Amino acid sequence: MATLDQLARGAVGQLDEWVHLAMDRTVRLAVTGLNQSGKTVFTTALVHHLLHALDGANLPFFQVVAEGRLQGTRIMLQPDMDVPAFRYDSYLRALLGAKPAWPVTTDALSEIRLALRFRPAGMVSRRITPSATLYLDIIDYPGEWLLDLPMLRLSFEEWSAQTLQRCEEEPRLSLSQEWRARLAETDLAQPAREEPIRLLGESYTRFLLACKEAKVGLSFLQPGRFTIPGDFRGAPLLMFSPVPPPGHQGNPPGSLREELEKRFESYKKWVIDTFFSRYFTSFDRQIVLLDLLSAMNRGPGAFADRQMALEAILQGFRYGQANLLTRLFKPRIDKLLFAVTKADFVAANQHANLERLLRQMVARPANDAAFAGVEIKTQALASLRCTRTVVREHDGRRLSFVQGIPKGRDKETLLFPGEIPETIPDPNEWDANRFHFLEFEPRRPPDAETATPPHIRLDHALEFLLGDKLR
Amino acid sequence: MSRWVPPVELPPESFSPRQKPAAPPPAQLPVSPGQEEGCDEEDVHDTPAGPGPGKRGFGPGRWILFSLILLFIAVLVEDAVGFLAAQYRLHPSLGISFGLLLFVLTGALLTAVVREWRSLRSVRAQDELRLRLERLAREDAFGQARGVLEAAGERYRERPEMNNALLAYRAAFRDHLGDRELVTLFSDVAMRPLDQAALRVVGRHAAGAALSAVLSPVAMLDALLFLWRNLRMIHEIARIYGLRPGFAGSCVLVRQMAEGMVVVGATELLTHTAADLLGDTLAGAALASAGQAATNALFTARIGLRAINQCRPVPFPPSRLPGLREIRKELQGALPTHQ
């Protein structure tokens, strides 16, 4: 009886989902971005402002709030029982507590569902339903995992060749020395044994972690689980490495090379495919968050690497115009927002250039998506503003500084981090002293108990991503 | 020398206390949380404002025009004095009467000219304000719109219905907003009460125009009623916004009104002709009247929307232009309901 009851409940739940989808009352929002791009802070701020939209949140560009049609927002029970809940409360406590701090790097998947109750704006819809509900699902996950997406289309040989080719240029060339030496001394035709595979895998992982370090700051690092393993920590499928082409030796059965290939294929099947087919094929809106400032700090190599990584991960999503059938059976992303995050780390008068730079950086994927009929927007955004802009005379120039507490320090500073150029600079224009963007610590606003924390253009993002669903 | 300004980090002792804003906000409006949290007021004017409209020179063409006008006035005065003297010679009472009449007429004319001159000056200032805001709404500029919008808001300081809207605008203001965003914010938040009142006026007049179309028996009368109603509507809209449509705007409105009159008159004539041809059945007459009423209401609504757009000190962002949908709502409110 209990099983029948469970089945019936499951069926009713599924039917509910279908009805919401058919009525266009569910949005699955893909918050996409590489590591440290601000996905968790964005999601926390979004949830917090929506929950407090009626009691003081400053969202003048979010029409449903500005027009007084939003009746309230609640966190709902999650649709997926086996996915951890997004820890909104603890992230918020960390950000706005007595000693504010950024959340620790996300190392696992989590999910949150919000219900937004609103009065429809249209005359007809208002007469049919005086009050409607929009369900908003957001998934948070480590950005590193997204980089696995392009691997799905590659064979072990192709992936190895691409990875080794990238290692022929700096900074990968010098960082990969130890791993490439290990690779050179390993006989790949020998019978498969655990120890050489482990040594190779560990060496490759060390190389990836060195590339990821703040000083170098590379983004295109595959496989993503090697740096953030999640539930697969210690599993054999996280212990392999790219290898050079087989040459005359071929790929003998039972050899080390064959075992590495087997692990690569297992990784694709059990990690990438499972993860993406379950969570990443049902999105209908997407925000791509990009931390351009840290990439500019690190020079043309890191900037180009980030651009390449972004283009690669966006190829894995489904884009196109949505209709009733696609919503039910094959969801597609029909609105795509590219947002450069941490906009408060530069003065407000530089935001326009930041957006121009972003438009150039995402020109190719944006063009592809636009061709598929997707509505696209670019903007500068700060989910939690932690600096103020101050104008001072310096060396006879009037400069706009940012004032805040830099990360790792305890006193405020005034920083002019350099001018954001209108176009992506040529590598020879990329002087080592041209940019000095600092990360800043979050600031607890003086009225934190009563007011929502300041942001930059979060309401623009909400209006673009959800506005039409709340009419 | 490098083409870019190198990064600078200043020591904490270079922090100066907050300076007084160059242009203080109106005393009765509280400082919004965003301003307290944000930055020095001077930041907003970081980018220097564009040059104001330059004064036109007094060239030879103007001298010629000025002399001609003086000559014309002198001839008129000489002619009038001659005329009065001739009348006085005929009989003193005749001369005095004509003199008084001429004096009153000249006084009235001068008053009208001065009034029109003042109003033209305000229209020109308004056109300049609108053009500037239109430009700011198109570009990616920063730091120029705030002062211009403050000036636009100042016009409504004495209007009680605007207090809450202006307060809401100031509360929503944040120093990171670019000029385009600020214009949109002002347009959405501060202008809301005026827009609502103006849309109500348009709805009421559109409903009235529909009704007069049904009642008026003659095409000429219908066209005249249409003209009178639309002029009143424009006048009311202008009073709501405290501004008149600018020169270009007036031309557009006059053209639309002329179009409307022609269509309204023609519809009336067509209705009569159709009735003569098809016979005066009740259904036919009702249908024709309904069509005529709809035409009148539609044209009045279009002119009203155009008038709102022309009288508004801040242009509507393209995505927020009010349309016939808004008027339909107001029409519903204007029509009597039986419950």
Short mmCIF file of N, CA and C in Angstrom, two decimals, chain B residues 77-212:
data_model
loop_
_atom_site.label_atom_id
_atom_site.label_comp_id
_atom_site.label_asym_id
_atom_site.label_seq_id
_atom_site.Cartn_x
_atom_site.Cartn_y
_atom_site.Cartn_z
N VAL B 77 2.76 103.75 -36.12
CA VAL B 77 2.51 104.80 -35.13
C VAL B 77 2.17 106.12 -35.84
N GLU B 78 2.98 106.39 -36.86
CA GLU B 78 2.76 107.65 -37.60
C GLU B 78 1.38 107.65 -38.24
N ASP B 79 1.01 106.51 -38.79
CA ASP B 79 -0.29 106.36 -39.45
C ASP B 79 -1.42 106.54 -38.43
N ALA B 80 -1.22 105.89 -37.23
CA ALA B 80 -2.26 105.94 -36.21
C ALA B 80 -2.42 107.36 -35.68
N VAL B 81 -1.27 108.04 -35.47
CA VAL B 81 -1.33 109.41 -34.96
C VAL B 81 -2.04 110.31 -35.98
N GLY B 82 -1.70 110.12 -37.24
CA GLY B 82 -2.34 110.88 -38.30
C GLY B 82 -3.83 110.64 -38.33
N PHE B 83 -4.20 109.36 -38.19
CA PHE B 83 -5.62 108.98 -38.20
C PHE B 83 -6.36 109.64 -37.03
N LEU B 84 -5.73 109.56 -35.82
CA LEU B 84 -6.38 110.13 -34.63
C LEU B 84 -6.50 111.65 -34.75
N ALA B 85 -5.45 112.26 -35.30
CA ALA B 85 -5.47 113.72 -35.45
C ALA B 85 -6.60 114.13 -36.40
N ALA B 86 -6.76 113.34 -37.46
CA ALA B 86 -7.83 113.63 -38.43
C ALA B 86 -9.21 113.50 -37.78
N GLN B 87 -9.36 112.45 -36.95
CA GLN B 87 -10.64 112.25 -36.27
C GLN B 87 -10.89 113.40 -35.29
N TYR B 88 -9.80 113.81 -34.61
CA TYR B 88 -9.94 114.86 -33.59
C TYR B 88 -10.37 116.17 -34.25
N ARG B 89 -9.81 116.37 -35.45
CA ARG B 89 -10.17 117.59 -36.17
C ARG B 89 -11.65 117.56 -36.56
N LEU B 90 -12.12 116.37 -36.89
CA LEU B 90 -13.54 116.26 -37.23
C LEU B 90 -14.41 116.60 -36.01
N HIS B 91 -14.08 115.90 -34.89
CA HIS B 91 -14.76 116.20 -33.62
C HIS B 91 -13.91 115.66 -32.48
N PRO B 92 -13.65 116.46 -31.41
CA PRO B 92 -12.77 115.98 -30.33
C PRO B 92 -13.23 114.65 -29.71
N SER B 93 -14.53 114.48 -29.54
CA SER B 93 -15.00 113.23 -28.89
C SER B 93 -14.67 112.01 -29.75
N LEU B 94 -14.74 112.22 -31.06
CA LEU B 94 -14.41 111.12 -32.00
C LEU B 94 -12.93 110.73 -31.84
N GLY B 95 -12.11 111.77 -31.75
CA GLY B 95 -10.66 111.53 -31.60
C GLY B 95 -10.35 110.83 -30.30
N ILE B 96 -11.01 111.27 -29.20
CA ILE B 96 -10.74 110.66 -27.88
C ILE B 96 -11.22 109.21 -27.89
N SER B 97 -12.39 108.98 -28.43
CA SER B 97 -12.93 107.60 -28.46
C SER B 97 -12.00 106.67 -29.23
N PHE B 98 -11.62 107.10 -30.42
CA PHE B 98 -10.71 106.27 -31.23
C PHE B 98 -9.37 106.08 -30.51
N GLY B 99 -8.92 107.15 -29.84
CA GLY B 99 -7.65 107.10 -29.10
C GLY B 99 -7.70 106.05 -28.00
N LEU B 100 -8.82 106.08 -27.25
CA LEU B 100 -8.98 105.10 -26.16
C LEU B 100 -9.00 103.67 -26.71
N LEU B 101 -9.78 103.52 -27.77
CA LEU B 101 -9.92 102.19 -28.40
C LEU B 101 -8.55 101.66 -28.85
N LEU B 102 -7.79 102.54 -29.47
CA LEU B 102 -6.46 102.16 -29.96
C LEU B 102 -5.52 101.82 -28.80
N PHE B 103 -5.67 102.60 -27.71
CA PHE B 103 -4.83 102.37 -26.53
C PHE B 103 -5.10 100.98 -25.94
N VAL B 104 -6.41 100.67 -25.78
CA VAL B 104 -6.78 99.35 -25.21
C VAL B 104 -6.29 98.22 -26.12
N LEU B 105 -6.49 98.44 -27.42
CA LEU B 105 -6.09 97.40 -28.39
C LEU B 105 -4.58 97.16 -28.35
N THR B 106 -3.83 98.27 -28.30
CA THR B 106 -2.36 98.15 -28.27
C THR B 106 -1.91 97.46 -26.98
N GLY B 107 -2.55 97.83 -25.86
CA GLY B 107 -2.20 97.20 -24.57
C GLY B 107 -2.43 95.70 -24.61
N ALA B 108 -3.62 95.32 -25.12
CA ALA B 108 -3.96 93.88 -25.17
C ALA B 108 -2.99 93.13 -26.06
N LEU B 109 -2.66 93.76 -27.19
CA LEU B 109 -1.75 93.12 -28.14
C LEU B 109 -0.35 92.94 -27.53
N LEU B 110 0.10 94.00 -26.86
CA LEU B 110 1.44 93.91 -26.24
C LEU B 110 1.48 92.83 -25.16
N THR B 111 0.39 92.78 -24.35
CA THR B 111 0.33 91.73 -23.30
C THR B 111 0.41 90.36 -23.93
N ALA B 112 -0.37 90.18 -25.00
CA ALA B 112 -0.38 88.87 -25.67
C ALA B 112 1.01 88.52 -26.20
N VAL B 113 1.68 89.52 -26.79
CA VAL B 113 3.00 89.28 -27.37
C VAL B 113 4.00 88.90 -26.27
N VAL B 114 3.94 89.66 -25.15
CA VAL B 114 4.87 89.36 -24.05
C VAL B 114 4.62 87.95 -23.51
N ARG B 115 3.34 87.61 -23.35
CA ARG B 115 3.00 86.27 -22.85
C ARG B 115 3.54 85.18 -23.79
N GLU B 116 3.29 85.39 -25.07
CA GLU B 116 3.73 84.40 -26.06
C GLU B 116 5.26 84.28 -26.06
N TRP B 117 5.92 85.43 -25.91
CA TRP B 117 7.39 85.45 -25.89
C TRP B 117 7.91 84.64 -24.71
N ARG B 118 7.29 84.89 -23.53
CA ARG B 118 7.72 84.15 -22.34
C ARG B 118 7.47 82.66 -22.53
N SER B 119 6.31 82.35 -23.07
CA SER B 119 5.98 80.93 -23.23
C SER B 119 6.91 80.27 -24.24
N LEU B 120 7.26 81.05 -25.29
CA LEU B 120 8.20 80.51 -26.28
C LEU B 120 9.56 80.23 -25.66
N ARG B 121 9.98 81.11 -24.74
CA ARG B 121 11.25 80.89 -24.06
C ARG B 121 11.22 79.61 -23.25
N SER B 122 10.08 79.41 -22.55
CA SER B 122 9.99 78.18 -21.73
C SER B 122 9.91 76.95 -22.63
N VAL B 123 9.23 77.10 -23.79
CA VAL B 123 9.15 75.98 -24.72
C VAL B 123 10.54 75.64 -25.26
N ARG B 124 11.32 76.70 -25.53
CA ARG B 124 12.67 76.45 -26.05
C ARG B 124 13.53 75.76 -24.98
N ALA B 125 13.40 76.25 -23.73
CA ALA B 125 14.17 75.62 -22.64
C ALA B 125 13.76 74.16 -22.48
N GLN B 126 12.44 73.92 -22.62
CA GLN B 126 11.95 72.56 -22.48
C GLN B 126 12.45 71.67 -23.61
N ASP B 127 12.45 72.23 -24.84
CA ASP B 127 12.96 71.47 -25.98
C ASP B 127 14.42 71.10 -25.77
N GLU B 128 15.18 72.07 -25.24
CA GLU B 128 16.60 71.80 -24.99
C GLU B 128 16.77 70.70 -23.95
N LEU B 129 15.95 70.79 -22.88
CA LEU B 129 16.00 69.78 -21.82
C LEU B 129 15.67 68.39 -22.37
N ARG B 130 14.61 68.36 -23.17
CA ARG B 130 14.20 67.06 -23.74
C ARG B 130 15.27 66.50 -24.66
N LEU B 131 15.82 67.38 -25.50
CA LEU B 131 16.85 66.91 -26.45
C LEU B 131 18.06 66.36 -25.69
N ARG B 132 18.41 67.06 -24.62
CA ARG B 132 19.57 66.63 -23.83
C ARG B 132 19.30 65.27 -23.19
N LEU B 133 18.09 65.14 -22.63
CA LEU B 133 17.75 63.88 -21.98
C LEU B 133 17.61 62.75 -23.00
N GLU B 134 17.10 63.10 -24.19
CA GLU B 134 16.99 62.07 -25.24
C GLU B 134 18.38 61.56 -25.62
N ARG B 135 19.31 62.50 -25.70
CA ARG B 135 20.69 62.11 -26.05
C ARG B 135 21.29 61.24 -24.94
N LEU B 136 21.07 61.66 -23.70
CA LEU B 136 21.62 60.89 -22.58
C LEU B 136 20.99 59.50 -22.51
N ALA B 137 19.72 59.41 -22.90
CA ALA B 137 19.03 58.11 -22.85
C ALA B 137 19.55 57.17 -23.93
N ARG B 138 20.22 57.73 -24.94
CA ARG B 138 20.73 56.89 -26.04
C ARG B 138 22.16 56.43 -25.80
N GLU B 139 22.92 57.25 -25.09
CA GLU B 139 24.37 57.01 -25.01
C GLU B 139 24.76 56.27 -23.74
N ASP B 140 26.03 55.86 -23.72
CA ASP B 140 26.57 55.17 -22.54
C ASP B 140 27.27 56.16 -21.61
N ALA B 141 26.74 57.37 -21.50
CA ALA B 141 27.44 58.40 -20.72
C ALA B 141 27.26 58.15 -19.22
N PHE B 142 28.06 58.86 -18.45
CA PHE B 142 27.98 58.72 -17.00
C PHE B 142 28.18 60.08 -16.35
N GLY B 143 27.37 60.40 -15.37
CA GLY B 143 27.59 61.59 -14.55
C GLY B 143 26.96 62.87 -15.05
N GLN B 144 26.25 62.83 -16.17
CA GLN B 144 25.67 64.08 -16.68
C GLN B 144 24.18 64.19 -16.42
N ALA B 145 23.53 63.06 -16.30
CA ALA B 145 22.05 63.08 -16.24
C ALA B 145 21.52 63.57 -14.90
N ARG B 146 22.26 63.34 -13.85
CA ARG B 146 21.69 63.60 -12.53
C ARG B 146 21.26 65.06 -12.36
N GLY B 147 22.17 65.98 -12.74
CA GLY B 147 21.87 67.40 -12.60
C GLY B 147 20.68 67.79 -13.47
N VAL B 148 20.66 67.27 -14.69
CA VAL B 148 19.57 67.60 -15.62
C VAL B 148 18.24 67.10 -15.06
N LEU B 149 18.26 65.91 -14.50
CA LEU B 149 17.02 65.34 -13.95
C LEU B 149 16.59 66.08 -12.69
N GLU B 150 17.57 66.51 -11.89
CA GLU B 150 17.23 67.31 -10.70
C GLU B 150 16.49 68.57 -11.16
N ALA B 151 17.02 69.18 -12.25
CA ALA B 151 16.37 70.40 -12.78
C ALA B 151 14.96 70.08 -13.25
N ALA B 152 14.80 68.93 -13.89
CA ALA B 152 13.46 68.55 -14.35
C ALA B 152 12.53 68.33 -13.15
N GLY B 153 13.07 67.71 -12.10
CA GLY B 153 12.27 67.44 -10.90
C GLY B 153 11.91 68.72 -10.16
N GLU B 154 12.80 69.72 -10.24
CA GLU B 154 12.57 71.00 -9.55
C GLU B 154 11.26 71.65 -10.01
N ARG B 155 10.92 71.43 -11.27
CA ARG B 155 9.69 72.03 -11.80
C ARG B 155 8.47 71.60 -11.02
N TYR B 156 8.55 70.44 -10.38
CA TYR B 156 7.35 69.88 -9.73
C TYR B 156 7.43 69.93 -8.22
N ARG B 157 8.37 70.69 -7.70
CA ARG B 157 8.55 70.73 -6.23
C ARG B 157 7.31 71.19 -5.50
N GLU B 158 6.58 72.10 -6.14
CA GLU B 158 5.40 72.66 -5.48
C GLU B 158 4.15 71.80 -5.69
N ARG B 159 4.30 70.71 -6.42
CA ARG B 159 3.11 69.89 -6.71
C ARG B 159 3.01 68.77 -5.69
N PRO B 160 1.98 68.81 -4.80
CA PRO B 160 1.90 67.81 -3.73
C PRO B 160 1.81 66.37 -4.25
N GLU B 161 1.14 66.19 -5.40
CA GLU B 161 0.97 64.82 -5.91
C GLU B 161 2.30 64.22 -6.38
N MET B 162 3.31 65.09 -6.53
CA MET B 162 4.60 64.60 -7.00
C MET B 162 5.59 64.30 -5.87
N ASN B 163 5.22 64.69 -4.66
CA ASN B 163 6.18 64.54 -3.55
C ASN B 163 6.64 63.11 -3.37
N ASN B 164 5.65 62.20 -3.30
CA ASN B 164 6.00 60.79 -3.06
C ASN B 164 6.82 60.22 -4.20
N ALA B 165 6.45 60.59 -5.43
CA ALA B 165 7.16 60.05 -6.60
C ALA B 165 8.61 60.55 -6.62
N LEU B 166 8.81 61.83 -6.31
CA LEU B 166 10.18 62.36 -6.30
C LEU B 166 10.99 61.74 -5.16
N LEU B 167 10.30 61.51 -4.04
CA LEU B 167 10.99 60.84 -2.92
C LEU B 167 11.38 59.42 -3.31
N ALA B 168 10.45 58.74 -3.99
CA ALA B 168 10.73 57.36 -4.43
C ALA B 168 11.91 57.34 -5.40
N TYR B 169 11.98 58.33 -6.28
CA TYR B 169 13.10 58.41 -7.23
C TYR B 169 14.41 58.58 -6.48
N ARG B 170 14.39 59.48 -5.50
CA ARG B 170 15.64 59.73 -4.74
C ARG B 170 16.03 58.50 -3.93
N ALA B 171 15.02 57.79 -3.43
CA ALA B 171 15.33 56.58 -2.64
C ALA B 171 15.91 55.49 -3.53
N ALA B 172 15.45 55.45 -4.77
CA ALA B 172 15.95 54.40 -5.69
C ALA B 172 17.26 54.80 -6.34
N PHE B 173 17.62 56.07 -6.25
CA PHE B 173 18.85 56.53 -6.90
C PHE B 173 20.07 55.84 -6.30
N ARG B 174 20.96 55.40 -7.15
CA ARG B 174 22.25 54.86 -6.71
C ARG B 174 23.34 55.48 -7.57
N ASP B 175 24.47 55.73 -6.95
CA ASP B 175 25.51 56.47 -7.65
C ASP B 175 26.18 55.68 -8.77
N HIS B 176 25.93 54.38 -8.85
CA HIS B 176 26.57 53.61 -9.92
C HIS B 176 25.76 53.67 -11.22
N LEU B 177 24.56 54.23 -11.15
CA LEU B 177 23.71 54.19 -12.33
C LEU B 177 24.24 55.11 -13.43
N GLY B 178 24.28 54.61 -14.63
CA GLY B 178 24.70 55.40 -15.78
C GLY B 178 23.58 56.35 -16.18
N ASP B 179 23.88 57.25 -17.11
CA ASP B 179 22.89 58.27 -17.48
C ASP B 179 21.63 57.65 -18.07
N ARG B 180 21.80 56.67 -18.91
CA ARG B 180 20.63 56.04 -19.53
C ARG B 180 19.72 55.42 -18.46
N GLU B 181 20.36 54.76 -17.50
CA GLU B 181 19.58 54.13 -16.44
C GLU B 181 18.87 55.17 -15.59
N LEU B 182 19.56 56.30 -15.33
CA LEU B 182 18.94 57.34 -14.50
C LEU B 182 17.73 57.95 -15.20
N VAL B 183 17.85 58.17 -16.51
CA VAL B 183 16.72 58.74 -17.26
C VAL B 183 15.54 57.76 -17.20
N THR B 184 15.83 56.48 -17.37
CA THR B 184 14.76 55.47 -17.29
C THR B 184 14.14 55.47 -15.90
N LEU B 185 14.97 55.54 -14.88
CA LEU B 185 14.48 55.51 -13.50
C LEU B 185 13.58 56.72 -13.24
N PHE B 186 14.03 57.89 -13.66
CA PHE B 186 13.24 59.10 -13.46
C PHE B 186 11.91 58.99 -14.22
N SER B 187 12.02 58.51 -15.44
CA SER B 187 10.83 58.38 -16.27
C SER B 187 9.84 57.39 -15.64
N ASP B 188 10.35 56.29 -15.12
CA ASP B 188 9.47 55.25 -14.55
C ASP B 188 8.89 55.65 -13.20
N VAL B 189 9.74 56.19 -12.34
CA VAL B 189 9.33 56.39 -10.94
C VAL B 189 8.79 57.80 -10.71
N ALA B 190 9.56 58.81 -11.08
CA ALA B 190 9.16 60.18 -10.74
C ALA B 190 7.98 60.65 -11.57
N MET B 191 7.90 60.22 -12.82
CA MET B 191 6.84 60.73 -13.69
C MET B 191 5.54 59.94 -13.60
N ARG B 192 5.55 58.88 -12.79
CA ARG B 192 4.38 57.98 -12.77
C ARG B 192 3.06 58.69 -12.46
N PRO B 193 2.97 59.52 -11.39
CA PRO B 193 1.66 60.14 -11.10
C PRO B 193 1.16 61.02 -12.24
N LEU B 194 2.10 61.75 -12.89
CA LEU B 194 1.68 62.62 -13.99
C LEU B 194 1.23 61.79 -15.18
N ASP B 195 1.96 60.71 -15.46
CA ASP B 195 1.58 59.85 -16.58
C ASP B 195 0.19 59.25 -16.36
N GLN B 196 -0.05 58.82 -15.12
CA GLN B 196 -1.36 58.22 -14.83
C GLN B 196 -2.47 59.25 -15.02
N ALA B 197 -2.22 60.48 -14.52
CA ALA B 197 -3.23 61.53 -14.66
C ALA B 197 -3.46 61.86 -16.13
N ALA B 198 -2.36 61.93 -16.90
CA ALA B 198 -2.48 62.27 -18.32
C ALA B 198 -3.22 61.17 -19.08
N LEU B 199 -2.93 59.92 -18.74
CA LEU B 199 -3.63 58.81 -19.42
C LEU B 199 -5.12 58.82 -19.08
N ARG B 200 -5.44 59.21 -17.85
CA ARG B 200 -6.86 59.31 -17.46
C ARG B 200 -7.55 60.38 -18.31
N VAL B 201 -6.85 61.50 -18.52
CA VAL B 201 -7.42 62.58 -19.33
C VAL B 201 -7.67 62.09 -20.75
N VAL B 202 -6.68 61.39 -21.31
CA VAL B 202 -6.83 60.90 -22.69
C VAL B 202 -8.00 59.91 -22.76
N GLY B 203 -8.09 59.02 -21.78
CA GLY B 203 -9.18 58.05 -21.75
C GLY B 203 -10.52 58.75 -21.70
N ARG B 204 -10.61 59.78 -20.85
CA ARG B 204 -11.89 60.51 -20.69
C ARG B 204 -12.26 61.20 -22.00
N HIS B 205 -11.30 61.83 -22.63
CA HIS B 205 -11.62 62.55 -23.87
C HIS B 205 -11.89 61.59 -25.02
N ALA B 206 -11.21 60.47 -25.02
CA ALA B 206 -11.49 59.48 -26.08
C ALA B 206 -12.92 58.98 -25.94
N ALA B 207 -13.34 58.73 -24.69
CA ALA B 207 -14.72 58.28 -24.45
C ALA B 207 -15.69 59.38 -24.86
N GLY B 208 -15.35 60.64 -24.53
CA GLY B 208 -16.21 61.77 -24.89
C GLY B 208 -16.32 61.92 -26.40
N ALA B 209 -15.18 61.73 -27.08
CA ALA B 209 -15.17 61.86 -28.55
C ALA B 209 -16.06 60.79 -29.17
N ALA B 210 -16.04 59.61 -28.60
CA ALA B 210 -16.89 58.53 -29.10
C ALA B 210 -18.36 58.90 -28.94
N LEU B 211 -18.67 59.46 -27.79
CA LEU B 211 -20.06 59.81 -27.50
C LEU B 211 -20.55 60.93 -28.43
N SER B 212 -19.69 61.95 -28.61
CA SER B 212 -20.13 63.07 -29.45
C SER B 212 -20.30 62.64 -30.90
#
